[in-house]
XYZ file of C-alpha atoms in Angstrom:
374
model
C -51.215 -33.056 27.651
C -50.310 -29.354 27.564
C -52.542 -27.081 29.627
C -52.151 -23.392 28.870
C -52.765 -20.787 31.541
C -55.031 -19.005 29.064
C -55.554 -19.776 25.374
C -56.244 -16.544 23.503
C -55.758 -18.193 20.129
C -58.529 -20.703 20.854
C -60.791 -17.882 21.996
C -60.172 -15.985 18.759
C -60.836 -19.039 16.611
C -64.163 -19.613 18.383
C -65.452 -16.200 17.204
C -63.132 -15.671 14.231
C -65.707 -14.667 11.627
C -67.231 -11.958 13.823
C -63.861 -10.592 14.898
C -62.515 -10.538 11.355
C -65.594 -8.707 10.118
C -65.339 -6.141 12.918
C -61.688 -5.459 12.137
C -62.427 -5.197 8.428
C -65.186 -2.673 9.104
C -62.836 -0.477 11.130
C -60.273 -0.574 8.332
C -62.835 0.256 5.658
C -64.272 3.114 7.725
C -60.815 4.330 8.841
C -62.312 4.660 12.339
C -59.014 4.231 14.131
C -59.352 6.600 17.109
C -62.487 6.748 19.257
C -65.468 7.135 16.898
C -68.635 5.118 16.416
C -67.193 1.699 17.273
C -65.955 2.907 20.639
C -69.239 4.712 21.277
C -71.241 1.575 20.514
C -69.176 -0.439 22.963
C -69.383 2.251 25.646
C -73.170 2.307 25.509
C -73.464 -1.476 25.755
C -70.852 -1.812 28.492
C -72.553 0.861 30.609
C -75.900 -0.883 30.211
C -74.326 -4.220 31.122
C -73.281 -2.748 34.468
C -76.462 -0.714 35.046
C -74.578 2.562 34.687
C -75.637 5.711 32.835
C -72.245 6.536 31.344
C -69.081 4.837 30.115
C -65.817 6.410 28.950
C -63.516 4.118 26.980
C -59.776 4.648 27.480
C -56.608 2.856 26.434
C -55.801 0.908 29.624
C -57.003 0.102 33.099
C -54.210 2.245 34.507
C -55.451 5.150 32.384
C -58.962 4.581 33.740
C -57.758 4.909 37.331
C -55.460 7.857 36.649
C -58.055 9.766 34.618
C -60.565 9.225 37.420
C -58.225 10.626 40.056
C -57.467 13.607 37.820
C -61.172 14.260 37.277
C -61.775 14.098 41.024
C -58.964 16.630 41.522
C -56.762 14.376 43.621
C -53.428 16.149 44.041
C -50.138 16.279 45.907
C -50.663 16.130 49.648
C -53.735 13.915 49.379
C -53.804 10.315 50.577
C -55.694 7.465 48.938
C -56.324 4.166 50.707
C -55.514 1.110 48.596
C -55.162 -2.599 49.378
C -51.639 -3.902 49.847
C -52.677 -7.007 47.927
C -53.315 -5.742 44.403
C -51.690 -5.246 41.014
C -49.157 -2.409 40.928
C -51.355 -0.272 38.642
C -53.678 0.496 41.558
C -51.182 2.428 43.709
C -49.308 3.624 40.616
C -52.351 5.583 39.471
C -52.386 7.321 42.847
C -48.704 8.184 42.550
C -49.192 9.522 39.026
C -51.866 11.866 40.356
C -49.363 13.301 42.835
C -51.066 11.783 45.871
C -49.747 9.164 48.282
C -51.032 5.576 48.364
C -51.735 4.366 51.891
C -51.772 0.588 52.002
C -54.095 -1.590 54.067
C -53.603 -5.321 54.611
C -55.954 -7.887 53.086
C -58.212 -10.492 54.621
C -56.790 -14.048 54.449
C -59.947 -15.779 53.277
C -61.004 -13.676 50.289
C -57.761 -11.808 49.392
C -59.464 -8.373 49.307
C -58.876 -5.355 51.564
C -59.572 -6.010 55.248
C -62.458 -3.678 56.065
C -61.639 -3.869 59.771
C -58.287 -2.167 59.157
C -59.404 0.687 56.905
C -60.380 3.193 59.589
C -56.948 3.025 61.234
C -55.431 4.201 57.937
C -57.654 7.274 57.602
C -56.084 10.668 58.333
C -57.030 14.268 57.724
C -55.362 13.963 54.319
C -57.399 10.964 53.146
C -59.590 11.752 50.151
C -60.694 8.374 48.790
C -60.717 4.597 49.111
C -59.985 2.415 46.101
C -61.761 -0.921 46.566
C -60.202 -3.624 44.388
C -62.245 -6.684 43.429
C -59.244 -8.969 43.213
C -59.274 -12.120 41.082
C -62.949 -11.512 40.244
C -64.445 -11.489 43.745
C -66.075 -8.234 44.925
C -64.715 -6.580 48.039
C -67.121 -6.030 50.951
C -68.711 -3.003 49.333
C -71.463 -2.319 51.846
C -68.989 -2.003 54.711
C -66.462 -0.043 52.652
C -69.145 2.349 51.442
C -70.354 2.843 54.996
C -66.840 3.837 56.062
C -66.440 6.134 53.054
C -69.759 7.840 53.787
C -69.027 8.307 57.491
C -65.678 9.949 56.763
C -66.889 11.854 53.687
C -64.502 9.980 51.384
C -64.857 9.112 47.725
C -65.247 5.422 46.880
C -63.627 4.286 43.640
C -63.985 0.686 42.474
C -61.082 -1.007 40.723
C -62.991 -3.553 38.644
C -60.051 -4.506 36.414
C -60.526 -8.206 37.200
C -64.255 -8.233 37.894
C -66.306 -7.632 34.755
C -70.014 -8.258 35.551
C -69.204 -9.518 39.042
C -72.052 -8.961 41.498
C -72.295 -7.922 45.131
C -75.673 -8.606 46.762
C -77.190 -9.116 43.304
C -75.936 -5.741 42.073
C -73.268 -5.413 39.403
C -69.996 -3.896 40.569
C -68.873 -0.487 39.375
C -71.584 1.865 40.644
C -71.405 1.469 44.422
C -69.057 4.447 44.554
C -68.501 7.472 42.348
C -67.279 5.231 39.512
C -65.835 1.881 38.497
C -62.574 1.457 36.569
C -62.072 -1.513 34.246
C -59.173 -3.038 32.342
C -59.451 -4.794 29.002
C -55.906 -6.108 28.914
C -55.840 -9.064 26.544
C -55.828 -11.676 29.326
C -58.845 -10.284 31.166
C -62.293 -11.936 31.150
C -63.227 -9.282 28.598
C -60.004 -8.524 26.797
C -58.981 -6.318 23.904
C -56.284 -7.300 21.437
C -53.638 -5.421 23.357
C -54.720 -2.796 25.874
C -57.951 -1.057 26.802
C -59.907 0.284 29.734
C -63.095 2.077 30.730
C -64.740 4.084 33.495
C -68.438 3.712 34.279
C -70.371 6.220 36.371
C -73.799 7.663 37.074
C -72.345 11.121 37.702
C -72.842 13.370 34.663
C -70.321 15.991 35.794
C -67.619 13.357 36.243
C -68.509 11.832 32.874
C -68.151 15.149 31.035
C -64.811 15.808 32.683
C -63.501 12.334 31.861
C -64.379 12.849 28.198
C -62.073 15.860 28.165
C -59.276 14.274 30.188
C -58.986 11.274 27.868
C -58.750 13.638 24.886
C -55.915 15.988 25.922
C -58.307 18.165 27.903
C -60.304 19.212 24.846
C -63.933 20.296 25.058
C -63.969 20.539 21.261
C -61.249 20.328 18.653
C -58.226 22.466 19.576
C -60.009 23.959 22.604
C -58.139 22.606 25.639
C -60.127 23.560 28.729
C -58.203 21.446 31.250
C -55.010 19.413 31.480
C -55.575 15.925 30.128
C -53.842 12.977 28.519
C -53.996 11.002 25.309
C -56.038 8.208 26.864
C -58.396 7.598 23.927
C -59.517 4.059 23.156
C -58.585 2.853 19.672
C -61.479 2.195 17.308
C -60.131 -1.291 16.614
C -60.300 -2.194 20.293
C -63.816 -0.808 20.612
C -64.998 -2.955 17.712
C -63.309 -6.080 19.094
C -64.697 -5.534 22.588
C -68.162 -4.946 21.120
C -68.042 -8.445 19.629
C -66.656 -10.096 22.741
C -69.152 -8.421 25.069
C -71.924 -10.559 23.556
C -70.187 -13.656 24.896
C -69.230 -12.377 28.341
C -72.190 -13.914 30.197
C -71.573 -17.317 28.632
C -67.823 -17.168 29.205
C -68.314 -16.123 32.813
C -70.590 -19.054 33.563
C -68.006 -21.423 32.074
C -65.348 -19.928 34.351
C -67.622 -20.410 37.359
C -68.307 -23.998 36.311
C -64.572 -24.610 35.945
C -64.002 -23.258 39.449
C -66.574 -25.732 40.752
C -64.742 -28.560 38.982
C -61.436 -27.607 40.581
C -63.150 -27.651 43.968
C -64.689 -31.044 43.263
C -61.369 -32.613 42.299
C -59.241 -30.925 44.986
C -61.572 -30.654 47.981
C -59.909 -33.425 49.972
C -56.304 -32.324 49.354
C -55.296 -30.982 52.750
C -51.991 -29.506 51.579
C -53.726 -26.741 49.635
C -56.259 -24.059 50.530
C -58.916 -23.512 47.895
C -60.292 -20.007 47.265
C -63.285 -19.059 49.369
C -66.351 -17.387 47.899
C -68.367 -14.946 50.000
C -72.099 -15.391 50.406
C -74.426 -13.409 48.170
C -71.800 -12.454 45.608
C -71.027 -13.504 42.049
C -67.341 -14.337 41.685
C -66.305 -14.208 38.011
C -62.995 -16.066 38.460
C -60.583 -13.982 36.464
C -58.093 -16.112 38.361
C -58.377 -19.331 40.366
C -55.852 -18.897 43.160
C -54.945 -21.627 45.633
C -52.571 -21.468 48.591
C -49.861 -23.895 49.598
C -46.708 -23.672 51.688
C -44.829 -25.533 48.960
C -45.811 -23.135 46.194
C -42.526 -22.967 44.292
C -41.983 -26.722 44.409
C -45.543 -27.389 43.237
C -45.242 -24.859 40.438
C -42.009 -26.459 39.264
C -43.639 -29.897 39.296
C -46.657 -28.683 37.325
C -44.402 -26.964 34.812
C -42.518 -30.202 34.259
C -45.896 -31.768 33.498
C -46.703 -29.100 30.885
C -49.139 -27.149 33.058
C -48.788 -23.375 32.949
C -49.379 -21.437 36.168
C -48.927 -17.897 37.469
C -48.321 -15.954 40.683
C -50.541 -12.930 41.309
C -48.491 -11.373 42.859
C -45.019 -12.472 44.026
C -43.901 -9.094 45.450
C -46.408 -6.979 47.393
C -46.756 -3.373 46.240
C -45.440 -1.888 49.495
C -42.199 -3.863 49.109
C -41.568 -2.855 45.506
C -38.391 -0.806 45.025
C -40.422 1.985 43.415
C -42.047 2.601 46.803
C -38.895 2.592 48.919
C -39.539 6.269 49.628
C -42.720 5.380 51.551
C -40.557 3.503 54.092
C -42.710 0.396 54.377
C -40.921 -2.657 55.759
C -41.336 -6.421 55.751
C -43.883 -7.205 58.442
C -46.066 -4.135 57.906
C -48.764 -6.186 56.159
C -48.264 -9.809 57.256
C -51.289 -11.336 55.529
C -50.395 -9.865 52.141
C -46.760 -10.881 52.594
C -47.667 -14.439 53.564
C -49.998 -14.791 50.593
C -47.261 -13.605 48.228
C -45.247 -16.667 49.260
C -48.120 -19.154 49.139
C -50.401 -18.324 46.211
C -50.404 -19.987 42.822
C -52.858 -19.317 40.009
C -54.057 -22.415 38.178
C -55.138 -22.384 34.516
C -58.495 -20.613 34.202
C -60.392 -19.523 31.132
C -63.566 -20.235 29.211
C -61.483 -22.372 26.833
C -60.425 -24.733 29.615
C -62.267 -28.056 29.506
C -63.151 -30.701 32.070
C -60.402 -33.085 30.966
C -57.751 -30.397 31.388
C -59.017 -29.427 34.839
C -59.038 -33.078 35.854
C -55.464 -33.486 34.595
C -54.251 -30.419 36.512
C -55.999 -31.648 39.650
C -54.593 -35.157 39.288
C -51.072 -33.776 38.987
C -51.525 -31.652 42.103
C -52.784 -34.684 43.980
C -49.898 -36.748 42.605
C -47.356 -34.221 43.872
C -48.759 -34.201 47.401
C -49.365 -37.953 47.505
C -45.708 -38.825 46.995
C -44.064 -40.138 50.145
C -46.812 -39.375 52.650
C -50.343 -39.613 51.328
C -52.031 -36.257 51.906
C -54.766 -36.202 49.277
C -57.757 -38.515 49.374
């Protein structure tokens, strides 16, 4: 049996007729940049997250960067970000001219440790970016309380958390805005790249519309400095089709997570992901921990099981951030996780037999020599 980490071909084939028709319509209408297909998706995506406005852009990184530009984050400012995140989060801060200030993560849920945020706040701090890593919301009530007490902006990085919920409320509108990625491997993925910002702030919305379109208020009238961050019409049409299936696909992912837990609950050599109370985890990734990560990954690969590591090198230790002078040991939880985490196959295309096979192989690996599972 071959178990793919994610099977985008199978996903396409499951909705092929609708996707093909959507693409054909874009070609016939020559609606290649922004336009009605993007607008249709924006309206539906905003409604899905109980937001008033949505601005489609061409990547999740663009969503974050455009947001920081619109909020007038500049050189000399500091933005608090989790040390345990994808590189695009701090990169967007750097692109804005500001400095990312990293905070370690909590060991149980992988998100930013709310108890360590206040120690990172200085007179230069302007915002906190709360990342909902792997599909699990960060502790938004506590983060928002800190942001409010220190008069800081709260920006949600929802790149991996489409329709995730915190205390029965969809992520993305707890702060000034929520930034999403539609990279092809995401729970809601384009055929290539895509992103969006949702907000209830009309002033921010109007400014984002200009920033994504080279700073134009109307054609050839450039009121502010912007970028070419427009979403392609083709991606808008594709995402419009896929959005109809997001609820169903999300429930399948959650069911698959439950199956992994069922089959692996008594394997003491691994730590299964924890899920906070009163949240809806959407399982963009199913990440386990083990001290024999590399050996396990090699064994699974030899048994035709694809896995991933999200992420093997923490952001603060990346060469690009040498100038910030962070060292090994600054964020011990994040650094330890980078050596222990492994992402198992997870998608709505994954079936029970495949999950059982993956679980059996994990148990087989740890049961050799000394029996540790079961």
